[in-house]
Every structure is written in structure tokens, then in C-alpha cells.
Amino acid sequence: MRMQRLNSYLIRLLLILGSLVAMLPIYMAVVNSFKTQGEMFQSFIALPTTLHWENYSDAFNKINLLGSSMNSAIVSFLGIGGIVFCASLAGYKLSRTSGRLSNLIFFLFVASMLVPFHSIMIPLTRVAKGMGVQGSTYGLALIYIGLGVNMAIFLYHGFVKSIPRELEESAQMDGCNEFQTFFQIIFPLLLPITVTIAILDFLWIWNDFLLPLLMLTDVNRYTLILSTNMLFGEYNKEWPLILSSLVLTAIPVILIYAFFQKFIMEGIAEGAVKG
Amino acid sequence: MATNVFKKYLSLLAFTAPAFVIYAIFLLYPTFSGMFYSLTDWNGLNRDYSFIGLGNFVELFKEDPDFLNSLWFTMKYVIFMLILQNGIALLLAVLIESRTRSKGLFRTLFFMPNMISTIISAFMWTFIFSQVLPQLAEKLAFSFLDQQWLGDPKFSFYSILIVSLWNGVGYMMIIYLAALQGVPKSLKEAAVIDGANAFQVLRNVVLPMITHAVTICFFLTLNGAFKVFEVVYGLTGGGPGRGTQVITMNIYEEAFSNNFRYGYASAKSVVLFIIVLIFTLIQITVMKKKEVEA
């Protein structure tokens, strides 16, 4: 019994130490983002004596927080919307249709999940240039759809199997055509997996760095991550400014996380099991 | 009958076309055109290029020490990540799972870093490695903290690992936690009654029951680790020299900032693809055999 209590204390100690390590970088970034350069160098760990909000207003302007968050939001929203629309249609039908053609299409989608982004980034920039979508917010969203549908189709394909076929049959008896059946009966039933997909894709698109770096040229179209990257390159010795911009960049995702925590956790577990 | 088959194909096409068209343009076509260009000496600018067979591949394995170095560096990183990321994630998941209270709190704390974009994480840690640690070393007289964390390839390898783990462990932990919650309590209790200690229960009862999660997490780690880019870009930029250059960065440099050798860079991309493919296929086949049904 005493052994067990000791174990329990040990486990708690380990967990507390571990979470301190996990939180320390965030703590460092936050406390030092409120200091002046000089105060910072006296101690990185101490709390700031006065809160220098001007670091934040400075960063707010330099990374064009409102504009670039808006760009990120548009790309994420369109990307997720497109992925959900295209992939739910395809995943559903591929799951319900047997035959060689259907298997072949499904196989192509699934196999392409193994293609690393870095293996296609060079031709992809050519394609984007050739189509005239390089540099455009909508073009960027379109590319995310192209790269993201395979995984979403895979998840929908698996999920559809749990929906009884009788539902569609009766809807069709009542005179629905296939698309009506899909949008009125099936799509609402896909909600749990749609939420999973939306969350996984949001984290991917919002936090992505390399694709926007390759595609966007106009500063006004930069996503939030890309703006922060540029700032880091330009002011790499002005730590208080950099840190406050890093904190600003992290805040939107942390907020989203706070709101959707339960779904995010479930989404990851679900996505992994199905994947 | 024929019209039925026709109708079936028509509706299949109608449902899959939107996804397939966009996918074909932005993923399928680039995959194959990259493979094609890898066999040419195209510079990406001129209209004409010639077909040089496997010439690029011969060159990159025979005359390109930078590429080979980046390949070894990446391999080393992959192996460390496989062991450490999964080891730590599993340990945390087991510890958290064993608690009755405050499960949610610890889960949240350990997962939080995963929310922060990789490149932003790398910048945060650049601050810690370049400013905080040297000062701590001086104040506390911990000389081991006073290293060239980002300036000496030997230490920057560890810096890169630390940041990757900080950023990635939480994700794997969630998957392991979900799997652990699926292990029936009765099985563990039965083992305890039979006289097994905590470690034996873990080793002989719990682990075999969660091998599917191990397979998935190894797959995700392997796949992600070969593609590592942002962490290195943010921390060291591949430097000093090319001391911490990973494959993806070598490809990036070749295609976008070096001598415009588009065909040659494409060959490197193909090599990356093949390596990832081989390693994941081996990993999945080997581990699938070890899985047991509950």
C-alpha cells in the first residue's frame, strides 16, 4: 500500500516536471515579450517590472496582424470547405460502388498519401505558375484542396461503411435523386468525421509554412505564419519585438484549441485510428 | 442492363470528378512530371532540355557529398525521433492514464506545444538556445548549458531534436492515450491478481493490446521525420555551412536558390519519395504482423 502511494507521488512529480518543461518556452516567450531589451538581459526568467505593451502594438503593425490573420482565415476556410465538399462526395460514392474503376480511383487517392510534399514542391510551383494562380489567395486554397482531399476521402470512405444502405434506398424510393439523397440524408450523418477532417485540416493549413512561402509573393497576401517569418528575418536581434509577434501568432490557434479542445483530441485519435 | 452499368459509371464520375480534377492537377500531375524531369537536364527556364536517363541519379550518389551528408543527417534524425518521440509519448500517456484525477489538465499541458506552428516553435527555441541558456549557464555556473546550441552541428542536432520532440510528442501522446483507454480494465486486473507487477502488466498485457497505435505512431513519425524542414529552417537554416542540412532543405536549395538545376533537383525529390516509400512499407508490413486482435 505504501509502495503504491509512493508510486503515485512519483508519477505526479514526473508529470509536473514534464509539464514545466513543456510550458517553459511559452512562459519565456510571454514574459520576455513584455520587457525592454535591457531588462530582458538582466534576467530572462523574472517577471517584467512594467508591461511594455508597445512591443505588442509594434508587432501588431509589423506583421500586419489583422490583414495576415484574415488571409490565413480565408485560405483555411476555403481550403477546408473545398476539401469537405469534394472529398465527402467522392469518399461516399467510392465506398458505395464496387468494381475495378472505383477501386482504381480509390487506390490512386490513398497511395498518393505517401507522396512527400517536398517531392512535388518543384513541379507544383511550375503548375501554379502555368495556371496563373501563383501569388493568389484563392490559388493557395485550391492547392490545399488538391493536396488534402486524399486523406479526407480515406476517412470518409471508412466512415460511410457504418451508415446503413437502407437510408439511401428509402430516400430514393421517396423520389430523391442521388445528389438530393447525398446532401439531405447522407451528408448530415457524416458530421462526426467532417468535424475531424475540418480540425485536422485547419491545424495543417493555418500552421503551414512552406507552401505559402513558395506560392505567395505579395506581402499583402501573406498568411500569419509567413508574416512572422519575414519579421524574424528582418529584426532578428530585436527579441522583445520578435517574441511579442510570436505570441500574437500563437494566440489564434490557442484560442481555437481552448474552444474545440474536446473535438481536437477526438479528431486526432479518430484520424489516427482510421488512418 | 448496359444502361445500368452506364448509369453506375456516370454517377461514380459525377461524384468523384470535383475531387479528382483538383487532385490530378495539384498532386498527381506534379508527382509524375517530377519523375519525368528527374530524367532530364532541364534548368527550369529554357524550352529545350535533353533526356539524360539516370544521369542525375548517378551524379547525386557519386559526386554530391552535400546530398549524401543531408541524407545521413536525416536518417540519424529519423532514428532518434522514432525512438525518443514514441518512447516519451508512450511514457507520458501511461503516466497520465494511471492517474484518476487531473488527467485532462496534464493532457492539455503536454499537447499545447503541438498547437503552435512548427516554424514559430523553432523561433521561440532559437531565443532560448541563443539567449536564455548561455545566461543561465553563466548565472548558475552550469557549464554544460553553455554550448554552441545552434552554431556547432554536433549540438544543433540535439537542438533540432529537442524542438521537434517538444512540438511533436503531444500528438503521439493523444493517440497512445486513446489506445490505452481502449484496453479493458479487467485484463489488467486479472494480470495483477496473477501476481504481475506494474511493469509486467505494461509489457505483457497493455503493449500487445495497443500495437495498432504503435504502428500508426511509428508510421506518422517516420513519415514526418523524413520530411523535416521547418524546425531546421527556423533554428539553423541548415548551417553552419551545411552541417545541419536535411534532405528537404537540400532539395529546396537546389531548386530555388542554387543554379536552377530543375531536373537534378527533381531527381533528389524522387530519391526522397522512394526512401520514404520503402521505409514506410517495410515498417507497416513488419508491424502489422505483430498486431493482435482484442
Coordinates of C-alpha atoms in Angstrom, one line a residue:
Chain A
M1 CA 0.0 0.0 0.0
R2 CA 2.8 2.4 0.9
M3 CA 4.6 1.4 -2.2
Q4 CA 1.5 2.4 -4.2
R5 CA 1.3 5.8 -2.6
L6 CA 5.0 6.4 -3.3
N7 CA 4.4 5.4 -6.9
S8 CA 1.5 7.8 -7.2
Y9 CA 3.6 10.7 -5.8
L10 CA 6.5 9.8 -8.1
I11 CA 4.1 9.8 -11.1
R12 CA 2.7 13.1 -10.1
L13 CA 6.2 14.5 -9.7
L14 CA 7.3 13.3 -13.1
L15 CA 4.2 14.7 -14.7
I16 CA 4.6 18.1 -13.0
L17 CA 8.3 18.3 -14.1
G18 CA 7.3 17.3 -17.6
S19 CA 4.6 19.9 -18.0
L20 CA 7.0 22.5 -16.6
V21 CA 9.4 21.6 -19.4
A22 CA 6.6 21.7 -21.9
M23 CA 5.3 25.1 -20.7
L24 CA 8.7 26.8 -20.1
P25 CA 9.3 28.0 -23.7
I26 CA 5.9 29.5 -23.8
Y27 CA 6.4 31.2 -20.4
M28 CA 9.8 32.6 -21.6
A29 CA 8.3 33.9 -24.8
V30 CA 5.4 35.6 -22.9
V31 CA 7.3 37.2 -20.0
N32 CA 10.1 38.5 -22.2
S33 CA 7.7 39.9 -24.8
F34 CA 6.7 42.5 -22.2
K35 CA 10.2 43.7 -21.4
T36 CA 12.7 46.0 -22.9
Q37 CA 15.8 44.6 -24.4
G38 CA 17.9 45.8 -21.4
E39 CA 15.5 44.5 -18.8
M40 CA 15.4 41.2 -20.7
F41 CA 19.2 40.7 -20.5
Q42 CA 19.2 41.2 -16.7
S43 CA 17.1 38.1 -16.3
F44 CA 15.1 36.1 -18.8
I45 CA 13.1 34.3 -16.1
A46 CA 12.0 37.2 -13.9
L47 CA 8.5 38.7 -14.4
P48 CA 8.6 42.1 -16.1
T49 CA 8.5 45.1 -13.8
T50 CA 6.3 47.1 -16.1
L51 CA 4.4 45.8 -19.1
H52 CA 5.8 47.2 -22.3
W53 CA 2.7 47.0 -24.4
E54 CA 4.4 49.0 -27.1
N55 CA 6.2 45.7 -28.1
Y56 CA 2.8 44.4 -29.0
S57 CA 1.5 47.4 -30.9
D58 CA 4.7 47.4 -32.7
A59 CA 4.5 43.7 -33.6
F60 CA 0.8 44.1 -34.4
N61 CA 1.7 46.6 -37.1
K62 CA 4.8 44.9 -38.4
I63 CA 3.2 41.5 -39.0
N64 CA 0.0 43.2 -40.2
L65 CA -1.9 41.1 -37.7
L66 CA -5.4 41.8 -38.9
G67 CA -4.6 41.5 -42.6
S68 CA -2.5 38.4 -42.4
S69 CA -4.8 36.7 -40.0
M70 CA -7.6 37.4 -42.4
N71 CA -5.6 35.9 -45.3
S72 CA -4.9 32.8 -43.2
A73 CA -8.6 32.6 -42.3
I74 CA -9.7 32.9 -45.9
V75 CA -7.2 30.2 -47.1
S76 CA -8.2 27.9 -44.3
F77 CA -11.9 28.4 -44.7
L78 CA -11.9 27.9 -48.5
G79 CA -9.4 25.0 -48.2
I80 CA -11.4 23.2 -45.6
G81 CA -14.7 23.9 -47.4
G82 CA -13.4 22.6 -50.6
I83 CA -11.9 19.5 -49.1
V84 CA -15.0 18.6 -47.2
F85 CA -17.2 19.2 -50.3
C86 CA -15.1 17.3 -52.8
A87 CA -14.0 14.5 -50.5
S88 CA -17.3 13.7 -48.9
L89 CA -18.9 13.3 -52.4
A90 CA -16.0 11.1 -53.6
G91 CA -15.5 9.2 -50.4
Y92 CA -19.1 8.3 -50.1
K93 CA -19.5 7.2 -53.7
L94 CA -16.3 5.3 -53.8
S95 CA -17.3 3.5 -50.6
R96 CA -20.7 2.5 -52.1
T97 CA -19.5 1.5 -55.5
S98 CA -17.8 -1.8 -56.2
G99 CA -15.9 -2.6 -59.3
R100 CA -12.5 -2.1 -60.9
L101 CA -12.8 1.6 -61.8
S102 CA -13.9 2.6 -58.3
N103 CA -11.1 0.5 -56.7
L104 CA -8.6 2.1 -59.0
I105 CA -9.6 5.7 -58.2
F106 CA -9.7 4.9 -54.5
F107 CA -6.3 3.3 -54.7
L108 CA -4.8 6.4 -56.5
F109 CA -6.1 8.7 -53.8
V110 CA -4.8 6.5 -50.9
A111 CA -1.5 5.7 -52.5
S112 CA -0.8 9.4 -53.1
M113 CA -0.9 10.0 -49.3
L114 CA 2.6 8.6 -49.3
V115 CA 4.0 11.2 -51.6
P116 CA 6.0 13.7 -49.6
F117 CA 5.1 17.3 -50.2
H118 CA 8.8 18.1 -50.8
S119 CA 8.9 15.6 -53.6
I120 CA 6.3 17.6 -55.6
M121 CA 7.0 21.1 -54.5
I122 CA 9.2 21.9 -57.5
P123 CA 6.7 20.8 -60.2
L124 CA 3.9 22.2 -58.1
T125 CA 5.3 25.7 -58.4
R126 CA 5.5 25.2 -62.1
V127 CA 1.9 24.1 -62.3
A128 CA 0.8 27.1 -60.2
K129 CA 2.7 29.5 -62.4
G130 CA 1.4 27.8 -65.6
M131 CA -2.2 28.1 -64.3
G132 CA -1.6 31.7 -63.2
V133 CA -2.6 31.0 -59.6
Q134 CA 0.8 31.7 -58.1
G135 CA 0.5 34.6 -55.7
S136 CA -3.2 34.3 -55.3
T137 CA -5.0 33.6 -52.0
Y138 CA -7.6 31.5 -53.9
G139 CA -5.0 29.7 -55.8
L140 CA -3.3 28.8 -52.5
A141 CA -6.7 27.4 -51.2
L142 CA -7.1 25.5 -54.3
I143 CA -3.7 23.8 -53.9
Y144 CA -4.6 22.9 -50.3
I145 CA -7.7 21.2 -51.6
G146 CA -5.7 19.2 -54.2
L147 CA -3.2 18.1 -51.5
G148 CA -5.8 17.5 -48.8
V149 CA -8.6 15.5 -50.5
N150 CA -6.8 12.2 -50.5
M151 CA -6.7 11.9 -46.7
A152 CA -10.2 13.2 -46.3
I153 CA -11.5 10.7 -48.9
F154 CA -9.8 7.9 -47.0
L155 CA -11.5 9.0 -43.8
Y156 CA -15.0 9.5 -45.4
H157 CA -14.6 6.1 -47.2
G158 CA -14.1 4.3 -43.9
F159 CA -16.9 6.2 -42.1
V160 CA -19.6 5.7 -44.8
K161 CA -19.4 1.9 -44.2
S162 CA -21.0 2.5 -40.8
I163 CA -24.1 4.1 -42.4
P164 CA -26.8 1.6 -43.3
R165 CA -27.7 1.5 -47.0
E166 CA -31.4 1.3 -46.3
L167 CA -31.4 5.0 -45.6
E168 CA -30.5 5.9 -49.2
E169 CA -32.7 3.2 -50.6
S170 CA -35.8 4.6 -48.9
A171 CA -34.9 8.2 -49.8
Q172 CA -34.7 7.1 -53.4
M173 CA -38.0 5.4 -53.2
D174 CA -39.4 8.6 -52.0
G175 CA -38.2 10.2 -55.2
C176 CA -34.8 11.8 -54.2
N177 CA -32.2 11.7 -56.9
E178 CA -28.7 10.7 -56.0
F179 CA -27.4 14.2 -55.2
Q180 CA -30.5 15.1 -53.1
T181 CA -30.1 11.8 -51.2
F182 CA -26.5 12.7 -50.6
F183 CA -26.9 16.2 -49.4
Q184 CA -30.2 15.7 -47.5
I185 CA -29.7 12.3 -46.0
I186 CA -26.0 11.2 -46.0
F187 CA -24.0 14.4 -45.6
P188 CA -25.6 15.3 -42.2
L189 CA -24.9 11.8 -41.0
L190 CA -21.2 12.3 -41.9
L191 CA -20.9 15.2 -39.4
P192 CA -18.6 13.5 -36.8
I193 CA -16.0 12.6 -39.4
T194 CA -16.5 16.0 -41.1
V195 CA -15.6 17.7 -37.8
T196 CA -12.5 15.6 -37.5
I197 CA -11.4 16.4 -41.0
A198 CA -12.1 20.1 -40.6
I199 CA -10.0 20.2 -37.4
L200 CA -7.0 18.3 -38.8
D201 CA -7.0 20.4 -42.0
F202 CA -7.4 23.6 -40.0
L203 CA -4.3 22.8 -38.0
W204 CA -2.4 21.9 -41.1
I205 CA -3.4 24.9 -43.3
W206 CA -3.3 27.5 -40.6
N207 CA 0.1 26.5 -39.3
D208 CA 1.7 25.6 -42.7
F209 CA 4.8 27.5 -43.7
L210 CA 6.5 26.1 -46.8
L211 CA 3.6 26.2 -49.3
P212 CA 2.8 29.8 -48.6
L213 CA 6.5 30.6 -48.8
L214 CA 6.7 29.1 -52.2
M215 CA 3.4 30.5 -53.5
L216 CA 2.9 34.0 -52.2
T217 CA 4.9 36.9 -53.4
D218 CA 2.8 39.9 -52.4
V219 CA 3.2 41.0 -48.7
N220 CA -0.4 41.9 -48.5
R221 CA -1.4 38.4 -49.2
Y222 CA 0.9 36.8 -46.7
T223 CA -0.6 34.4 -44.2
L224 CA 0.1 35.0 -40.5
I225 CA 2.9 32.4 -40.3
L226 CA 4.6 33.9 -43.3
S227 CA 4.4 37.4 -42.0
T228 CA 6.0 36.3 -38.7
N229 CA 8.7 34.5 -40.6
M230 CA 9.6 37.6 -42.6
L231 CA 9.7 39.7 -39.4
F232 CA 12.1 37.2 -37.8
G233 CA 14.4 37.5 -40.8
E234 CA 14.4 41.3 -40.7
Y235 CA 14.6 42.1 -37.0
N236 CA 16.5 39.1 -35.7
K237 CA 18.2 40.9 -32.9
E238 CA 15.2 42.7 -31.5
W239 CA 14.0 40.0 -29.3
P240 CA 11.1 41.7 -27.4
L241 CA 9.5 42.6 -30.8
I242 CA 10.1 39.1 -32.2
L243 CA 8.7 37.4 -29.1
S244 CA 5.6 39.5 -29.0
S245 CA 4.9 38.7 -32.6
L246 CA 5.4 35.0 -31.9
V247 CA 3.0 35.2 -29.0
L248 CA 0.5 37.1 -31.2
T249 CA 0.9 34.4 -33.9
A250 CA 0.3 31.6 -31.4
I251 CA -2.8 33.2 -29.8
P252 CA -5.4 32.4 -32.5
V253 CA -4.6 28.7 -32.5
I254 CA -4.5 28.5 -28.7
L255 CA -7.9 30.2 -28.6
I256 CA -9.3 27.8 -31.2
Y257 CA -7.8 25.0 -29.1
A258 CA -9.5 26.2 -25.9
F259 CA -12.8 26.2 -27.7
F260 CA -12.6 23.0 -29.5
Q261 CA -10.3 21.0 -27.2
K262 CA -12.6 18.0 -26.9
F263 CA -13.0 17.8 -30.7
I264 CA -9.4 18.3 -31.4
M265 CA -8.4 15.4 -29.1
E266 CA -11.1 13.2 -30.5
G267 CA -10.2 14.2 -34.0
I268 CA -6.6 13.3 -33.7
A269 CA -7.4 9.9 -32.1
E270 CA -10.1 9.2 -34.7
G271 CA -8.0 10.3 -37.6
A272 CA -5.2 8.1 -36.5
V273 CA -7.3 5.0 -35.9
K274 CA -9.0 5.4 -39.3
G275 CA -5.7 6.4 -41.0
Chain B
M1 CA -28.5 -3.9 -68.3
A2 CA -26.0 -2.0 -70.3
T3 CA -27.7 1.3 -69.4
N4 CA -27.5 0.3 -65.7
V5 CA -23.7 -0.1 -65.9
F6 CA -23.5 3.1 -67.8
K7 CA -25.6 4.9 -65.2
K8 CA -23.4 3.5 -62.4
Y9 CA -20.2 4.8 -64.1
L10 CA -21.8 8.1 -64.8
S11 CA -22.8 8.6 -61.2
L12 CA -19.4 7.4 -60.0
L13 CA -17.7 10.0 -62.2
A14 CA -20.1 12.8 -61.2
F15 CA -19.4 12.2 -57.5
T16 CA -15.6 11.8 -57.8
A17 CA -14.9 14.4 -60.5
P18 CA -14.5 17.5 -58.4
A19 CA -12.0 15.9 -56.1
F20 CA -10.2 14.0 -58.8
V21 CA -9.7 17.0 -61.1
I22 CA -8.2 19.2 -58.4
Y23 CA -6.2 16.3 -57.1
A24 CA -4.9 15.4 -60.5
I25 CA -3.8 18.9 -61.2
F26 CA -2.0 19.7 -57.9
L27 CA -0.8 16.2 -56.8
L28 CA -1.0 13.5 -59.4
Y29 CA 0.4 15.5 -62.3
P30 CA 3.3 17.1 -60.2
T31 CA 4.2 13.6 -59.0
F32 CA 4.6 12.2 -62.4
S33 CA 6.0 15.3 -64.1
G34 CA 8.6 15.5 -61.3
M35 CA 9.6 11.9 -62.1
F36 CA 9.8 12.7 -65.8
Y37 CA 12.0 15.8 -65.2
S38 CA 14.3 13.8 -63.0
L39 CA 15.5 12.1 -66.1
T40 CA 16.3 15.3 -67.9
D41 CA 18.9 18.1 -67.6
W42 CA 16.2 20.8 -67.7
N43 CA 17.1 24.1 -66.0
G44 CA 13.5 25.1 -65.5
L45 CA 13.8 28.1 -67.7
N46 CA 14.6 27.2 -71.3
R47 CA 12.2 25.5 -73.5
D48 CA 14.5 22.8 -74.6
Y49 CA 16.2 20.1 -72.5
S50 CA 17.6 16.7 -73.2
F51 CA 16.8 13.3 -71.8
I52 CA 19.8 12.0 -69.9
G53 CA 18.4 8.8 -68.4
L54 CA 19.6 8.0 -65.0
G55 CA 22.5 10.5 -65.2
N56 CA 21.1 12.7 -62.4
F57 CA 20.8 9.8 -60.1
V58 CA 24.3 8.6 -60.8
E59 CA 25.6 12.1 -60.1
L60 CA 23.8 12.6 -56.8
F61 CA 25.1 9.4 -55.4
K62 CA 28.6 9.7 -56.8
E63 CA 29.5 13.3 -56.9
D64 CA 27.3 15.1 -54.5
P65 CA 28.7 14.9 -50.9
D66 CA 26.3 17.6 -49.7
F67 CA 23.3 15.5 -50.7
L68 CA 24.7 12.4 -49.1
N69 CA 25.5 14.3 -46.0
S70 CA 22.0 15.6 -45.8
L71 CA 20.7 12.1 -46.4
W72 CA 22.8 10.7 -43.4
F73 CA 21.8 13.6 -41.2
T74 CA 18.1 13.0 -42.0
M75 CA 18.5 9.2 -41.4
K76 CA 20.1 9.9 -38.0
Y77 CA 17.3 12.3 -37.1
V78 CA 14.6 9.8 -38.2
I79 CA 16.1 7.0 -36.0
F80 CA 16.4 9.3 -32.9
M81 CA 12.8 10.6 -33.5
L82 CA 11.4 7.1 -33.8
I83 CA 12.8 6.0 -30.5
L84 CA 12.5 9.3 -28.5
Q85 CA 9.2 10.6 -29.8
N86 CA 7.4 7.3 -29.3
G87 CA 9.2 6.5 -26.1
I88 CA 8.4 9.8 -24.4
A89 CA 4.8 9.9 -25.8
L90 CA 4.1 6.4 -24.6
L91 CA 5.6 7.1 -21.2
L92 CA 3.6 10.3 -20.8
A93 CA 0.4 8.5 -21.9
V94 CA 0.9 5.7 -19.5
L95 CA 1.6 8.1 -16.6
I96 CA -1.4 10.2 -17.4
E97 CA -3.6 7.2 -17.9
S98 CA -2.6 5.8 -14.5
R99 CA -4.0 8.9 -12.8
T100 CA -7.6 9.1 -11.8
R101 CA -7.7 12.9 -11.3
S102 CA -6.1 15.7 -13.3
K103 CA -5.9 13.6 -16.4
G104 CA -7.4 16.4 -18.5
L105 CA -5.1 19.0 -17.2
F106 CA -1.9 17.1 -18.0
R107 CA -3.2 16.0 -21.3
T108 CA -3.8 19.7 -22.2
L109 CA -0.4 20.9 -20.9
F110 CA 1.5 18.3 -22.9
F111 CA -0.5 18.8 -26.0
M112 CA -0.3 22.6 -26.0
P113 CA 3.1 22.9 -27.8
N114 CA 1.6 20.9 -30.7
M115 CA -0.8 23.7 -31.4
I116 CA 2.0 26.1 -32.2
S117 CA 3.2 26.1 -35.7
T118 CA 6.5 24.3 -36.2
I119 CA 8.3 27.3 -37.6
I120 CA 7.0 29.5 -34.7
S121 CA 8.2 26.9 -32.2
A122 CA 11.6 26.9 -33.9
F123 CA 11.8 30.7 -33.5
M124 CA 10.8 30.5 -29.8
W125 CA 13.5 28.0 -29.2
T126 CA 16.1 30.0 -31.1
F127 CA 15.5 32.6 -28.4
I128 CA 16.1 30.0 -25.6
F129 CA 19.1 28.4 -27.2
S130 CA 20.8 31.7 -28.2
Q131 CA 19.9 33.9 -25.3
V132 CA 18.5 32.2 -22.3
L133 CA 20.7 29.1 -22.0
P134 CA 24.0 31.0 -22.1
Q135 CA 22.8 33.4 -19.4
L136 CA 21.6 30.5 -17.3
A137 CA 24.9 28.8 -17.7
E138 CA 26.7 31.9 -16.5
K139 CA 24.4 32.6 -13.6
L140 CA 24.1 29.1 -12.3
A141 CA 27.6 28.0 -13.4
F142 CA 26.2 25.1 -15.3
S143 CA 28.9 24.9 -17.9
F144 CA 27.2 22.1 -19.9
L145 CA 24.5 24.6 -20.8
D146 CA 27.0 26.9 -22.4
Q147 CA 27.3 25.3 -25.8
Q148 CA 27.0 26.5 -29.3
W149 CA 23.5 25.1 -29.4
L150 CA 22.9 26.5 -32.9
G151 CA 26.3 27.1 -34.1
D152 CA 28.0 23.7 -33.8
P153 CA 26.5 20.9 -35.9
K154 CA 27.1 18.4 -33.1
F155 CA 24.9 20.4 -30.6
S156 CA 22.5 21.7 -33.2
F157 CA 21.5 18.1 -34.0
Y158 CA 20.3 17.9 -30.4
S159 CA 18.7 21.3 -30.5
I160 CA 16.8 20.2 -33.6
L161 CA 15.7 17.0 -31.8
I162 CA 14.6 18.9 -28.7
V163 CA 12.4 21.3 -30.6
S164 CA 10.9 18.5 -32.8
L165 CA 10.1 16.5 -29.7
W166 CA 8.7 19.5 -27.8
N167 CA 6.5 20.2 -30.8
G168 CA 5.5 16.6 -31.8
V169 CA 5.3 14.4 -28.7
G170 CA 1.8 15.7 -27.7
Y171 CA 0.2 14.5 -30.9
M172 CA 1.5 11.0 -30.5
M173 CA 0.6 11.1 -26.8
I174 CA -3.0 11.7 -27.7
I175 CA -3.0 8.6 -30.0
Y176 CA -1.4 6.4 -27.3
L177 CA -3.8 7.8 -24.7
A178 CA -6.8 6.9 -26.9
A179 CA -5.4 3.4 -27.4
L180 CA -4.7 2.9 -23.7
Q181 CA -8.3 3.9 -22.8
G182 CA -9.4 1.0 -25.1
V183 CA -7.6 -1.6 -23.1
P184 CA -10.2 -3.4 -20.9
K185 CA -9.6 -2.8 -17.2
S186 CA -10.5 -6.5 -16.4
L187 CA -7.4 -7.7 -18.3
K188 CA -5.1 -5.6 -16.3
E189 CA -6.8 -6.6 -13.0
A190 CA -6.5 -10.2 -13.9
A191 CA -2.8 -9.9 -14.5
V192 CA -2.3 -8.1 -11.2
I193 CA -4.2 -10.9 -9.4
D194 CA -1.9 -13.4 -11.1
G195 CA 1.0 -11.5 -9.4
A196 CA 2.3 -9.3 -12.2
N197 CA 3.9 -6.0 -11.3
A198 CA 3.2 -2.8 -13.0
F199 CA 6.0 -3.2 -15.5
Q200 CA 5.0 -6.7 -16.3
V201 CA 1.4 -5.6 -16.9
L202 CA 2.6 -2.9 -19.2
R203 CA 4.9 -5.2 -21.1
N204 CA 2.8 -8.3 -21.4
V205 CA -0.8 -7.0 -21.3
V206 CA -1.1 -3.4 -22.3
L207 CA 1.6 -3.1 -25.0
P208 CA 0.3 -6.1 -27.1
M209 CA -3.2 -4.5 -26.9
I210 CA -2.1 -1.2 -28.3
T211 CA 0.3 -2.3 -31.0
H212 CA -2.1 -0.8 -33.6
A213 CA -1.4 2.6 -32.1
V214 CA 2.3 1.9 -32.1
T215 CA 2.1 1.0 -35.8
I216 CA 0.3 4.3 -36.5
C217 CA 2.6 6.4 -34.4
F218 CA 5.7 4.9 -35.9
F219 CA 4.2 5.5 -39.4
L220 CA 3.4 9.1 -38.6
T221 CA 6.8 9.7 -37.0
L222 CA 8.7 8.0 -39.9
N223 CA 6.7 9.9 -42.5
G224 CA 7.1 13.2 -40.7
A225 CA 10.7 12.9 -39.7
F226 CA 11.9 12.2 -43.3
K227 CA 10.1 15.4 -44.3
V228 CA 11.6 17.6 -41.5
F229 CA 12.1 21.1 -42.8
E230 CA 10.6 23.9 -40.7
V231 CA 12.4 23.1 -37.5
V232 CA 15.8 23.1 -39.2
Y233 CA 14.9 26.1 -41.3
G234 CA 13.9 28.1 -38.2
L235 CA 16.7 27.0 -35.9
T236 CA 19.9 26.8 -38.0
G237 CA 18.8 27.4 -41.6
G238 CA 20.8 24.2 -42.4
G239 CA 24.0 25.7 -41.1
P240 CA 26.7 26.3 -40.0
G241 CA 27.9 25.6 -43.5
R242 CA 25.7 22.8 -44.5
G243 CA 26.3 21.0 -41.2
T244 CA 22.6 20.5 -40.3
Q245 CA 21.1 20.4 -43.8
V246 CA 18.3 17.8 -44.1
I247 CA 17.2 16.3 -47.4
T248 CA 14.2 18.5 -47.9
M249 CA 16.4 21.6 -47.5
N250 CA 19.0 20.2 -49.9
I251 CA 16.2 19.8 -52.5
Y252 CA 14.8 23.3 -51.7
E253 CA 18.2 24.9 -52.1
E254 CA 18.9 23.0 -55.3
A255 CA 15.7 24.0 -56.9
F256 CA 15.0 27.5 -55.6
S257 CA 18.3 29.2 -54.6
N258 CA 21.1 27.3 -56.4
N259 CA 22.0 27.0 -60.0
F260 CA 18.4 26.3 -61.3
R261 CA 19.1 22.7 -61.9
Y262 CA 15.5 21.7 -62.1
G263 CA 16.0 18.2 -63.5
Y264 CA 18.7 17.5 -60.9
A265 CA 16.6 18.7 -58.0
S266 CA 13.7 16.6 -59.3
A267 CA 15.9 13.6 -59.1
K268 CA 16.6 14.3 -55.5
S269 CA 12.9 14.6 -54.9
V270 CA 12.3 11.2 -56.5
V271 CA 15.0 9.7 -54.2
L272 CA 13.3 11.2 -51.2
F273 CA 10.0 9.7 -52.3
I274 CA 11.4 6.3 -52.8
I275 CA 13.2 6.3 -49.5
V276 CA 10.0 7.3 -47.6
L277 CA 8.1 4.7 -49.6
I278 CA 10.5 1.9 -48.8
F279 CA 10.8 2.6 -45.2
T280 CA 7.1 3.1 -44.5
L281 CA 6.2 -0.1 -46.4
I282 CA 8.7 -2.1 -44.5
Q283 CA 7.6 -0.6 -41.2
I284 CA 3.9 -1.3 -41.9
T285 CA 4.4 -4.9 -43.1
V286 CA 6.7 -5.8 -40.2
M287 CA 4.4 -4.2 -37.5
K288 CA 1.1 -5.3 -38.9
K289 CA 2.2 -8.9 -38.3
K290 CA 2.7 -8.2 -34.6
E291 CA -0.7 -6.8 -34.0
V292 CA -3.2 -8.8 -32.1
E293 CA -7.0 -8.6 -32.2
A294 CA -8.6 -7.7 -28.9

